[in-house]
mmCIF file of C-alpha atoms in Angstrom:
data_model
loop_
_atom_site.group_PDB
_atom_site.id
_atom_site.type_symbol
_atom_site.label_atom_id
_atom_site.label_comp_id
_atom_site.label_asym_id
_atom_site.label_seq_id
_atom_site.Cartn_x
_atom_site.Cartn_y
_atom_site.Cartn_z
ATOM 1 C CA MET A 1 55.295 -5.670 -47.897
ATOM 2 C CA PRO A 2 53.046 -3.309 -49.905
ATOM 3 C CA VAL A 3 52.585 0.236 -48.601
ATOM 4 C CA GLN A 4 49.117 0.653 -47.124
ATOM 5 C CA MET A 5 47.108 3.422 -48.740
ATOM 6 C CA PRO A 6 45.705 6.057 -46.351
ATOM 7 C CA LEU A 7 41.989 5.923 -45.629
ATOM 8 C CA ILE A 8 41.611 9.479 -46.927
ATOM 9 C CA PRO A 9 43.683 9.857 -50.115
ATOM 10 C CA PRO A 10 45.837 12.992 -50.560
ATOM 11 C CA GLU A 11 43.826 14.092 -53.603
ATOM 12 C CA ARG A 12 40.613 14.072 -51.562
ATOM 13 C CA LEU A 13 42.285 16.164 -48.872
ATOM 14 C CA ALA A 14 43.678 18.568 -51.457
ATOM 15 C CA GLN A 15 40.198 19.133 -52.892
ATOM 16 C CA ALA A 16 38.469 19.573 -49.515
ATOM 17 C CA GLY A 17 38.323 23.035 -48.068
ATOM 18 C CA LYS A 18 37.580 21.827 -44.548
ATOM 19 C CA ILE A 19 37.448 18.756 -42.349
ATOM 20 C CA LEU A 20 35.520 18.107 -39.129
ATOM 21 C CA PHE A 21 36.915 15.970 -36.313
ATOM 22 C CA ILE A 22 34.543 14.673 -33.638
ATOM 23 C CA ALA A 23 35.933 13.728 -30.214
ATOM 24 C CA HIS A 24 34.968 13.610 -26.553
ATOM 25 C CA LEU A 25 38.160 15.455 -25.660
ATOM 26 C CA ALA A 26 39.754 15.773 -22.270
ATOM 27 C CA LEU A 27 42.765 17.995 -21.618
ATOM 28 C CA GLY A 28 45.045 14.972 -21.632
ATOM 29 C CA ASP A 29 43.753 13.890 -25.046
ATOM 30 C CA PHE A 30 44.444 17.259 -26.597
ATOM 31 C CA THR A 31 47.874 17.456 -24.976
ATOM 32 C CA TYR A 32 48.940 14.743 -27.426
ATOM 33 C CA LEU A 33 46.440 15.129 -30.271
ATOM 34 C CA GLN A 34 47.497 18.733 -30.826
ATOM 35 C CA SER A 35 50.711 17.618 -32.529
ATOM 36 C CA CYS A 36 48.651 15.556 -34.982
ATOM 37 C CA PHE A 37 46.356 18.469 -35.834
ATOM 38 C CA ARG A 38 49.366 20.764 -36.177
ATOM 39 C CA ALA A 39 51.066 18.345 -38.575
ATOM 40 C CA LEU A 40 47.903 18.026 -40.681
ATOM 41 C CA ALA A 41 47.549 21.809 -40.894
ATOM 42 C CA ALA A 42 51.177 22.152 -41.997
ATOM 43 C CA ALA A 43 50.808 19.482 -44.664
ATOM 44 C CA TYR A 44 47.537 20.905 -46.040
ATOM 45 C CA PRO A 45 47.527 24.664 -45.334
ATOM 46 C CA GLN A 46 44.395 25.188 -47.450
ATOM 47 C CA LEU A 47 42.413 22.781 -45.214
ATOM 48 C CA GLU A 48 40.387 24.310 -42.377
ATOM 49 C CA ILE A 49 40.336 22.028 -39.332
ATOM 50 C CA HIS A 50 37.078 22.154 -37.383
ATOM 51 C CA LEU A 51 36.575 20.326 -34.102
ATOM 52 C CA TRP A 52 33.398 19.066 -32.449
ATOM 53 C CA VAL A 53 34.034 18.641 -28.697
ATOM 54 C CA ASP A 54 31.249 16.436 -27.428
ATOM 55 C CA GLU A 55 30.352 16.823 -23.765
ATOM 56 C CA ARG A 56 29.565 13.347 -22.450
ATOM 57 C CA ARG A 57 28.169 14.886 -19.255
ATOM 58 C CA ARG A 58 25.431 16.595 -21.312
ATOM 59 C CA THR A 59 22.437 17.265 -19.106
ATOM 60 C CA ALA A 60 19.103 19.079 -18.963
ATOM 61 C CA ASN A 61 19.912 20.130 -15.383
ATOM 62 C CA ALA A 62 20.650 23.852 -15.678
ATOM 63 C CA ALA A 63 22.522 23.835 -12.344
ATOM 64 C CA GLU A 64 25.296 21.819 -14.019
ATOM 65 C CA TRP A 65 25.752 24.125 -16.983
ATOM 66 C CA PRO A 66 28.038 26.843 -15.516
ATOM 67 C CA HIS A 67 31.015 24.520 -14.853
ATOM 68 C CA LEU A 68 30.408 22.589 -18.089
ATOM 69 C CA ARG A 69 30.407 25.862 -20.037
ATOM 70 C CA LYS A 70 33.717 26.897 -18.438
ATOM 71 C CA TYR A 71 35.632 23.765 -19.427
ATOM 72 C CA ALA A 72 39.330 24.736 -19.460
ATOM 73 C CA LEU A 73 39.995 22.976 -22.761
ATOM 74 C CA TYR A 74 37.963 25.615 -24.602
ATOM 75 C CA ASP A 75 40.446 28.324 -23.564
ATOM 76 C CA TRP A 76 43.299 26.280 -24.971
ATOM 77 C CA LEU A 77 41.502 25.527 -28.239
ATOM 78 C CA ALA A 78 40.674 29.210 -28.691
ATOM 79 C CA GLU A 79 44.418 29.972 -28.820
ATOM 80 C CA CYS A 80 45.305 27.240 -31.331
ATOM 81 C CA PRO A 81 46.061 28.809 -34.733
ATOM 82 C CA PHE A 82 45.601 25.481 -36.528
ATOM 83 C CA ILE A 83 42.000 24.975 -35.313
ATOM 84 C CA ALA A 84 39.644 27.180 -37.353
ATOM 85 C CA ARG A 85 36.363 26.406 -35.597
ATOM 86 C CA VAL A 86 35.304 24.663 -32.394
ATOM 87 C CA TYR A 87 31.832 23.378 -31.542
ATOM 88 C CA ASN A 88 31.968 23.721 -27.775
ATOM 89 C CA GLU A 89 28.308 24.187 -26.851
ATOM 90 C CA THR A 90 27.144 20.597 -26.573
ATOM 91 C CA TYR A 91 26.571 20.400 -22.815
ATOM 92 C CA SER A 92 22.755 20.770 -22.894
ATOM 93 C CA PRO A 93 20.220 19.041 -25.163
ATOM 94 C CA ALA A 94 19.076 22.358 -26.662
ATOM 95 C CA LEU A 95 22.633 23.566 -27.377
ATOM 96 C CA PHE A 96 23.535 20.176 -28.810
ATOM 97 C CA ALA A 97 20.633 20.466 -31.255
ATOM 98 C CA GLN A 98 21.700 23.996 -32.243
ATOM 99 C CA SER A 99 25.307 22.876 -32.762
ATOM 100 C CA LEU A 100 24.167 19.922 -34.831
ATOM 101 C CA ALA A 101 22.111 22.167 -37.100
ATOM 102 C CA ALA A 102 25.070 24.549 -37.493
ATOM 103 C CA ALA A 103 27.402 21.692 -38.391
ATOM 104 C CA GLN A 104 24.930 20.290 -40.923
ATOM 105 C CA ARG A 105 24.796 23.661 -42.656
ATOM 106 C CA GLU A 106 28.573 23.451 -43.207
ATOM 107 C CA ASP A 107 28.038 20.452 -45.521
ATOM 108 C CA TYR A 108 31.402 18.964 -44.559
ATOM 109 C CA PRO A 109 33.133 16.972 -47.303
ATOM 110 C CA LEU A 110 35.202 15.088 -44.687
ATOM 111 C CA VAL A 111 34.228 14.025 -41.157
ATOM 112 C CA VAL A 112 36.403 11.909 -38.850
ATOM 113 C CA SER A 113 35.236 10.571 -35.494
ATOM 114 C CA LEU A 114 38.062 9.940 -33.037
ATOM 115 C CA ALA A 115 35.688 8.854 -30.263
ATOM 116 C CA VAL A 116 36.844 5.770 -28.373
ATOM 117 C CA LEU A 117 33.724 5.407 -26.212
ATOM 118 C CA GLU A 118 30.327 4.462 -27.653
ATOM 119 C CA ARG A 119 31.899 4.465 -31.091
ATOM 120 C CA HIS A 120 28.667 3.510 -32.845
ATOM 121 C CA LYS A 121 26.882 6.567 -31.445
ATOM 122 C CA TYR A 122 29.599 8.873 -32.733
ATOM 123 C CA ALA A 123 29.577 7.109 -36.098
ATOM 124 C CA THR A 124 25.862 7.932 -36.223
ATOM 125 C CA LEU A 125 26.563 11.550 -35.267
ATOM 126 C CA ALA A 126 29.239 11.868 -37.951
ATOM 127 C CA ARG A 127 26.896 10.634 -40.662
ATOM 128 C CA LYS A 128 24.071 12.783 -39.338
ATOM 129 C CA ILE A 129 26.305 15.853 -39.640
ATOM 130 C CA SER A 130 27.471 14.984 -43.146
ATOM 131 C CA ARG A 131 24.899 13.172 -45.289
ATOM 132 C CA ARG A 132 26.984 13.297 -48.467
ATOM 133 C CA GLY A 133 30.568 13.578 -47.234
ATOM 134 C CA PHE A 134 33.306 10.993 -46.716
ATOM 135 C CA VAL A 135 32.929 9.784 -43.121
ATOM 136 C CA VAL A 136 35.476 7.837 -41.086
ATOM 137 C CA GLY A 137 34.925 6.504 -37.592
ATOM 138 C CA GLN A 138 36.379 4.287 -34.928
ATOM 139 C CA LYS A 139 34.998 0.777 -35.272
ATOM 140 C CA LYS A 140 34.803 -2.005 -32.734
ATOM 141 C CA ARG A 141 34.138 -5.678 -33.429
ATOM 142 C CA VAL A 142 30.400 -6.285 -33.738
ATOM 143 C CA ARG A 143 28.806 -9.410 -32.296
ATOM 144 C CA PRO A 144 26.585 -11.352 -34.730
ATOM 145 C CA TYR A 145 23.380 -10.558 -32.851
ATOM 146 C CA ASP A 146 24.063 -6.785 -32.699
ATOM 147 C CA VAL A 147 22.385 -5.923 -35.989
ATOM 148 C CA MET A 148 21.913 -2.224 -35.180
ATOM 149 C CA LYS A 149 25.639 -1.579 -34.719
ATOM 150 C CA TYR A 150 26.393 -3.514 -37.877
ATOM 151 C CA LEU A 151 24.007 -1.299 -39.856
ATOM 152 C CA ILE A 152 25.469 1.855 -38.280
ATOM 153 C CA TYR A 153 29.047 0.932 -39.187
ATOM 154 C CA ARG A 154 27.983 0.124 -42.745
ATOM 155 C CA LYS A 155 27.249 3.833 -43.198
ATOM 156 C CA LEU A 156 30.929 4.689 -42.676
ATOM 157 C CA ASP A 157 33.106 5.097 -45.753
ATOM 158 C CA ALA A 158 36.168 3.898 -43.829
ATOM 159 C CA SER A 159 37.082 2.969 -40.274
ATOM 160 C CA ILE A 160 39.952 2.890 -37.780
ATOM 161 C CA PRO A 161 40.109 -0.282 -35.673
ATOM 162 C CA ALA A 162 39.364 0.240 -31.994
ATOM 163 C CA TYR A 163 42.452 0.267 -29.820
ATOM 164 C CA THR A 164 43.034 -1.330 -26.436
ATOM 165 C CA ALA A 165 46.044 -1.174 -24.170
ATOM 166 C CA ALA A 166 46.637 -4.866 -24.908
ATOM 167 C CA SER A 167 46.576 -4.389 -28.673
ATOM 168 C CA HIS A 168 49.112 -1.535 -28.464
ATOM 169 C CA ARG A 169 51.382 -2.932 -25.773
ATOM 170 C CA ASP A 170 54.430 -0.798 -24.974
ATOM 171 C CA GLN A 171 53.059 2.130 -27.007
ATOM 172 C CA HIS A 172 52.504 5.542 -25.499
ATOM 173 C CA ILE A 173 49.196 7.278 -26.195
ATOM 174 C CA SER A 174 51.059 9.790 -28.364
ATOM 175 C CA ASP A 175 52.258 6.900 -30.541
ATOM 176 C CA ILE A 176 48.711 5.590 -30.840
ATOM 177 C CA TYR A 177 47.336 8.989 -31.852
ATOM 178 C CA ALA A 178 50.139 9.487 -34.385
ATOM 179 C CA GLY A 179 49.318 6.040 -35.742
ATOM 180 C CA TRP A 180 45.720 7.092 -36.325
ATOM 181 C CA PHE A 181 46.888 9.991 -38.471
ATOM 182 C CA THR A 182 49.165 7.650 -40.398
ATOM 183 C CA GLN A 183 46.175 5.404 -41.112
ATOM 184 C CA LEU A 184 43.945 8.352 -41.974
ATOM 185 C CA PHE A 185 46.257 10.544 -44.023
ATOM 186 C CA GLY A 186 49.496 8.629 -44.600
ATOM 187 C CA MET A 187 51.341 11.132 -42.411
ATOM 188 C CA ASP A 188 54.509 10.293 -40.506
ATOM 189 C CA ILE A 189 54.713 12.274 -37.275
ATOM 190 C CA PRO A 190 58.195 11.651 -35.823
ATOM 191 C CA ALA A 191 58.586 10.891 -32.124
ATOM 192 C CA ARG A 192 60.214 14.241 -31.344
ATOM 193 C CA ALA A 193 57.167 16.046 -32.808
ATOM 194 C CA ARG A 194 54.762 14.195 -30.515
ATOM 195 C CA PHE A 195 56.076 15.831 -27.343
ATOM 196 C CA PRO A 196 53.436 18.186 -25.890
ATOM 197 C CA VAL A 197 53.941 21.898 -26.460
ATOM 198 C CA LEU A 198 52.365 24.807 -24.595
ATOM 199 C CA ASP A 199 52.640 28.406 -25.701
ATOM 200 C CA ILE A 200 51.905 30.329 -22.496
ATOM 201 C CA GLY A 201 51.333 34.003 -23.190
ATOM 202 C CA ALA A 202 53.287 36.722 -21.412
ATOM 203 C CA HIS A 203 50.086 37.892 -19.684
ATOM 204 C CA TRP A 204 49.650 34.549 -17.930
ATOM 205 C CA MET A 205 53.309 34.307 -16.983
ATOM 206 C CA ARG A 206 53.068 37.735 -15.354
ATOM 207 C CA TYR A 207 50.005 36.496 -13.502
ATOM 208 C CA ALA A 208 51.916 33.447 -12.238
ATOM 209 C CA HIS A 209 54.917 35.474 -11.068
ATOM 210 C CA GLU A 210 52.644 37.947 -9.265
ATOM 211 C CA GLN A 211 50.754 35.076 -7.640
ATOM 212 C CA PHE A 212 54.012 33.539 -6.386
ATOM 213 C CA VAL A 213 54.970 36.888 -4.852
ATOM 214 C CA ALA A 214 51.539 37.182 -3.201
ATOM 215 C CA TRP A 215 51.934 33.670 -1.760
ATOM 216 C CA GLY A 216 55.389 34.516 -0.441
ATOM 217 C CA PHE A 217 57.122 32.057 -2.787
ATOM 218 C CA ARG A 218 59.134 34.794 -4.487
ATOM 219 C CA GLN A 219 60.388 38.185 -3.382
ATOM 220 C CA ALA A 220 58.805 41.223 -4.960
ATOM 221 C CA GLN A 221 60.820 43.056 -7.603
ATOM 222 C CA GLY A 222 63.186 45.510 -5.927
ATOM 223 C CA GLN A 223 62.945 43.769 -2.552
ATOM 224 C CA GLY A 224 66.338 42.923 -1.078
ATOM 225 C CA PRO A 225 67.252 39.485 0.289
ATOM 226 C CA GLY A 226 67.023 40.697 3.865
ATOM 227 C CA GLN A 227 63.576 42.211 3.539
ATOM 228 C CA GLY A 228 60.532 40.199 4.597
ATOM 229 C CA ALA A 229 60.229 36.492 5.292
ATOM 230 C CA ARG A 230 62.563 34.118 3.462
ATOM 231 C CA PRO A 231 60.721 32.380 0.593
ATOM 232 C CA PRO A 232 60.481 28.555 0.624
ATOM 233 C CA ALA A 233 63.456 26.757 -0.893
ATOM 234 C CA ARG A 234 61.244 24.837 -3.330
ATOM 235 C CA VAL A 235 57.619 24.858 -4.411
ATOM 236 C CA VAL A 236 55.680 21.621 -4.907
ATOM 237 C CA PHE A 237 52.438 21.457 -6.910
ATOM 238 C CA LEU A 238 49.981 18.835 -5.640
ATOM 239 C CA ASN A 239 46.946 17.590 -7.550
ATOM 240 C CA ALA A 240 44.471 15.031 -6.192
ATOM 241 C CA PHE A 241 41.631 15.597 -8.660
ATOM 242 C CA SER A 242 40.601 13.643 -11.727
ATOM 243 C CA LYS A 243 37.200 13.454 -13.431
ATOM 244 C CA CYS A 244 36.932 9.813 -12.294
ATOM 245 C CA ALA A 245 36.823 8.679 -8.672
ATOM 246 C CA GLU A 246 39.058 5.705 -9.437
ATOM 247 C CA ARG A 247 41.851 8.070 -10.506
ATOM 248 C CA SER A 248 41.559 10.544 -7.620
ATOM 249 C CA TRP A 249 43.049 10.983 -4.161
ATOM 250 C CA PRO A 250 41.100 12.343 -1.166
ATOM 251 C CA LEU A 251 42.133 15.847 -0.155
ATOM 252 C CA GLU A 252 42.818 14.525 3.331
ATOM 253 C CA ARG A 253 45.613 12.438 1.789
ATOM 254 C CA ILE A 254 47.150 15.615 0.356
ATOM 255 C CA ILE A 255 47.124 17.147 3.836
ATOM 256 C CA GLY A 256 48.823 14.040 5.205
ATOM 257 C CA LEU A 257 51.472 14.219 2.460
ATOM 258 C CA ILE A 258 52.217 17.883 3.222
ATOM 259 C CA ARG A 259 52.604 17.166 6.934
ATOM 260 C CA THR A 260 54.871 14.181 6.247
ATOM 261 C CA MET A 261 57.035 16.105 3.774
ATOM 262 C CA ARG A 262 57.378 18.886 6.344
ATOM 263 C CA CYS A 263 58.942 16.356 8.710
ATOM 264 C CA ASP A 264 61.510 15.316 6.114
ATOM 265 C CA PRO A 265 64.697 17.441 6.259
ATOM 266 C CA ALA A 266 64.913 17.418 2.461
ATOM 267 C CA TRP A 267 61.427 18.891 2.048
ATOM 268 C CA GLY A 268 60.747 20.697 5.328
ATOM 269 C CA ASP A 269 61.388 24.141 3.831
ATOM 270 C CA SER A 270 59.006 23.753 0.891
ATOM 271 C CA GLY A 271 55.970 25.678 -0.221
ATOM 272 C CA PHE A 272 52.918 23.883 -1.564
ATOM 273 C CA VAL A 273 50.334 24.738 -4.195
ATOM 274 C CA VAL A 274 47.272 22.503 -3.954
ATOM 275 C CA ASN A 275 45.233 22.295 -7.142
ATOM 276 C CA VAL A 276 41.450 22.233 -6.687
ATOM 277 C CA VAL A 277 38.749 22.016 -9.341
ATOM 278 C CA PRO A 278 36.417 25.045 -9.165
ATOM 279 C CA GLU A 279 33.367 23.075 -8.048
ATOM 280 C CA GLU A 280 35.286 21.731 -5.007
ATOM 281 C CA LEU A 281 36.949 24.991 -4.006
ATOM 282 C CA ALA A 282 34.551 25.939 -1.182
ATOM 283 C CA ARG A 283 34.896 22.537 0.500
ATOM 284 C CA ALA A 284 38.660 22.578 0.090
ATOM 285 C CA ARG A 285 38.958 26.048 1.629
ATOM 286 C CA ALA A 286 37.011 24.967 4.693
ATOM 287 C CA LEU A 287 39.141 21.843 5.062
ATOM 288 C CA PHE A 288 42.510 23.584 4.666
ATOM 289 C CA ASP A 289 41.562 26.605 6.779
ATOM 290 C CA ALA A 290 40.940 24.208 9.658
ATOM 291 C CA GLU A 291 44.405 22.672 9.198
ATOM 292 C CA GLY A 292 46.390 25.942 9.209
ATOM 293 C CA LEU A 293 49.248 24.610 7.071
ATOM 294 C CA ALA A 294 52.062 27.131 6.607
ATOM 295 C CA HIS A 295 53.277 28.018 3.109
ATOM 296 C CA THR A 296 50.335 26.111 1.618
ATOM 297 C CA HIS A 297 47.964 27.736 -0.844
ATOM 298 C CA LEU A 298 44.959 26.492 -2.769
ATOM 299 C CA PHE A 299 44.851 27.148 -6.487
ATOM 300 C CA SER A 300 42.143 26.853 -9.109
ATOM 301 C CA ALA A 301 42.274 28.000 -12.727
ATOM 302 C CA GLU A 302 38.939 29.772 -12.388
ATOM 303 C CA ASP A 303 39.511 32.443 -15.043
ATOM 304 C CA ASN A 304 41.454 30.732 -17.817
ATOM 305 C CA PHE A 305 43.138 27.410 -18.597
ATOM 306 C CA PHE A 306 46.541 29.070 -19.038
ATOM 307 C CA GLN A 307 46.635 29.975 -15.354
ATOM 308 C CA LEU A 308 47.349 26.291 -14.708
ATOM 309 C CA PRO A 309 50.413 25.715 -16.926
ATOM 310 C CA ALA A 310 51.778 29.149 -15.991
ATOM 311 C CA ILE A 311 51.717 28.232 -12.293
ATOM 312 C CA LEU A 312 53.056 24.740 -13.028
ATOM 313 C CA SER A 313 56.009 26.175 -14.925
ATOM 314 C CA LEU A 314 57.263 28.025 -11.828
ATOM 315 C CA CYS A 315 57.124 24.987 -9.544
ATOM 316 C CA ASP A 316 60.042 22.692 -8.783
ATOM 317 C CA LEU A 317 58.103 19.430 -8.583
ATOM 318 C CA VAL A 318 54.597 18.220 -9.485
ATOM 319 C CA ILE A 319 52.891 15.322 -7.693
ATOM 320 C CA SER A 320 49.655 14.392 -9.441
ATOM 321 C CA VAL A 321 47.129 11.644 -9.832
ATOM 322 C CA GLU A 322 46.407 10.148 -13.250
ATOM 323 C CA THR A 323 45.051 13.172 -15.109
ATOM 324 C CA ALA A 324 46.057 16.035 -17.428
ATOM 325 C CA VAL A 325 48.229 17.810 -14.832
ATOM 326 C CA MET A 326 50.984 15.191 -15.113
ATOM 327 C CA HIS A 327 51.089 15.637 -18.905
ATOM 328 C CA LEU A 328 51.098 19.423 -18.642
ATOM 329 C CA ALA A 329 54.010 19.147 -16.214
ATOM 330 C CA ASN A 330 55.962 17.383 -18.973
ATOM 331 C CA ALA A 331 54.949 20.112 -21.415
ATOM 332 C CA VAL A 332 56.432 22.829 -19.177
ATOM 333 C CA HIS A 333 59.485 20.669 -18.324
ATOM 334 C CA VAL A 334 58.888 20.330 -14.573
ATOM 335 C CA PRO A 335 59.713 16.979 -12.884
ATOM 336 C CA VAL A 336 56.598 14.974 -12.037
ATOM 337 C CA ILE A 337 55.636 12.084 -9.784
ATOM 338 C CA ALA A 338 52.524 10.459 -11.262
ATOM 339 C CA LEU A 339 50.118 8.256 -9.286
ATOM 340 C CA MET A 340 48.481 5.755 -11.632
ATOM 341 C CA ARG A 341 46.392 2.595 -11.844
ATOM 342 C CA GLN A 342 47.669 -0.408 -13.779
ATOM 343 C CA LYS A 343 44.912 -0.314 -16.395
ATOM 344 C CA ASN A 344 46.165 2.335 -18.808
ATOM 345 C CA PRO A 345 49.971 2.327 -18.937
ATOM 346 C CA GLU A 346 49.842 4.034 -22.341
ATOM 347 C CA TRP A 347 48.816 7.207 -20.488
ATOM 348 C CA ALA A 348 52.017 7.467 -18.452
ATOM 349 C CA PRO A 349 53.896 10.784 -18.735
ATOM 350 C CA ILE A 350 55.830 10.955 -21.996
ATOM 351 C CA ASP A 351 59.045 12.451 -20.558
ATOM 352 C CA LYS A 352 60.553 9.409 -18.837
ATOM 353 C CA ASP A 353 63.715 11.288 -17.830
ATOM 354 C CA ASN A 354 61.704 13.779 -15.772
ATOM 355 C CA SER A 355 58.929 11.490 -14.519
ATOM 356 C CA ILE A 356 58.482 8.746 -11.939
ATOM 357 C CA VAL A 357 55.301 6.682 -11.976
ATOM 358 C CA ILE A 358 53.911 5.106 -8.803
ATOM 359 C CA THR A 359 51.503 2.361 -9.843
ATOM 360 C CA ALA A 360 48.803 0.920 -7.588
ATOM 361 C CA ALA A 361 49.718 -2.621 -6.554
ATOM 362 C CA GLY A 362 46.617 -4.509 -7.698
ATOM 363 C CA ARG A 363 45.277 -4.769 -11.233
ATOM 364 C CA ASP A 364 41.890 -3.438 -10.140
ATOM 365 C CA ASP A 365 43.165 -1.042 -7.461
ATOM 366 C CA TRP A 366 42.138 2.597 -7.593
ATOM 367 C CA VAL A 367 44.725 5.340 -7.235
ATOM 368 C CA ASP A 368 43.667 5.938 -3.627
ATOM 369 C CA ARG A 369 45.345 2.639 -2.725
ATOM 370 C CA ILE A 370 48.639 4.501 -3.145
ATOM 371 C CA GLY A 371 49.611 5.863 0.255
ATOM 372 C CA VAL A 372 51.626 8.790 1.566
ATOM 373 C CA GLN A 373 54.554 6.503 2.420
ATOM 374 C CA ASP A 374 54.621 5.242 -1.179
ATOM 375 C CA VAL A 375 55.161 8.816 -2.315
ATOM 376 C CA MET A 376 57.736 9.489 0.385
ATOM 377 C CA ALA A 377 59.726 6.431 -0.744
ATOM 378 C CA VAL A 378 59.837 7.817 -4.272
ATOM 379 C CA LEU A 379 60.821 11.292 -3.058
ATOM 380 C CA ALA A 380 64.086 9.736 -1.940
ATOM 381 C CA GLN A 381 64.820 8.878 -5.591
ATOM 382 C CA PRO A 382 66.134 11.411 -8.116
ATOM 383 C CA VAL A 383 63.344 12.790 -10.318
ATOM 384 C CA ALA A 384 65.693 15.004 -12.316
ATOM 385 C CA ASP A 385 67.162 15.663 -8.826
ATOM 386 C CA HIS A 386 63.699 17.023 -7.883
ATOM 387 C CA ALA A 387 64.853 20.311 -9.415
#
């Protein structure tokens, strides 16, 4: 079988001083795409990697801007040495226009769209940014009557076929992303290099340790074992939030899980950290204050993304719905129980030895069809001995 040539030949990469990637990134996406960007930067050290993060919730409603501006992913990207520039102000129409003008001034020789939603729109954006450059985009099959999409895709110099879970059966999302970079650049990213990595700074680890002491989960430095209340035997991190309703749990279910675990001899002496997105924090505080749960504390990474993985790294077990938290748990090597739908098995946690997945029973079931007793049944199984 002949070796397939990469879509972007090595000589073109060697001559280009920079490349722009366009994506509607979530934290989970970058958890696995980062290894691909890192490998590209290592292979072509002269190549500046720029990243356009498109905000699909873009709105003219100014009331929505504060939480869109504070997207945690931007903190992570700012610390990545292999990403030279990030376009992260795309959440309002005016800022989108300013970012577009700035990107056009760069006159990019290479632009790659990794967007998997509304691919034709991002193909248009890529060509609008770079009128003269070599542009690659994701491409989906076009129906004969859809002339506009056909004309849009004709403006691409090359394309990556759209992926579906069915077309990549038994592949993890990290394998799919690595496959894209093989198609694009002819790069082989070995399986061991696809595992997510997080470099948590000492400042944020100090923050996490101090927060655990403040919550009573650890004894203060210099405090003897007989001084103060005994800390919980284990700490469990609970996350019910995803961007999508179909992947979320109600907070009331989290309360029910805590109460049920407290009645289990194996988990009765546990502390709990309940993750809450900033925009839901006020409601969550009112709800949990009324419950008066001991050794239970709400947490939100309000200041910086790295607060989240730092706190995760000190926990003994993570229980999370289908969102970035379960992938970050793998990155910091903490056992995880993941609550998932059936629709996207490629997004299961990558570390199978330290993960158990509870899947909703029906093909179209949302995550909230998974009950407290489903989780309790799994807690009886060894997830790396639950630390």
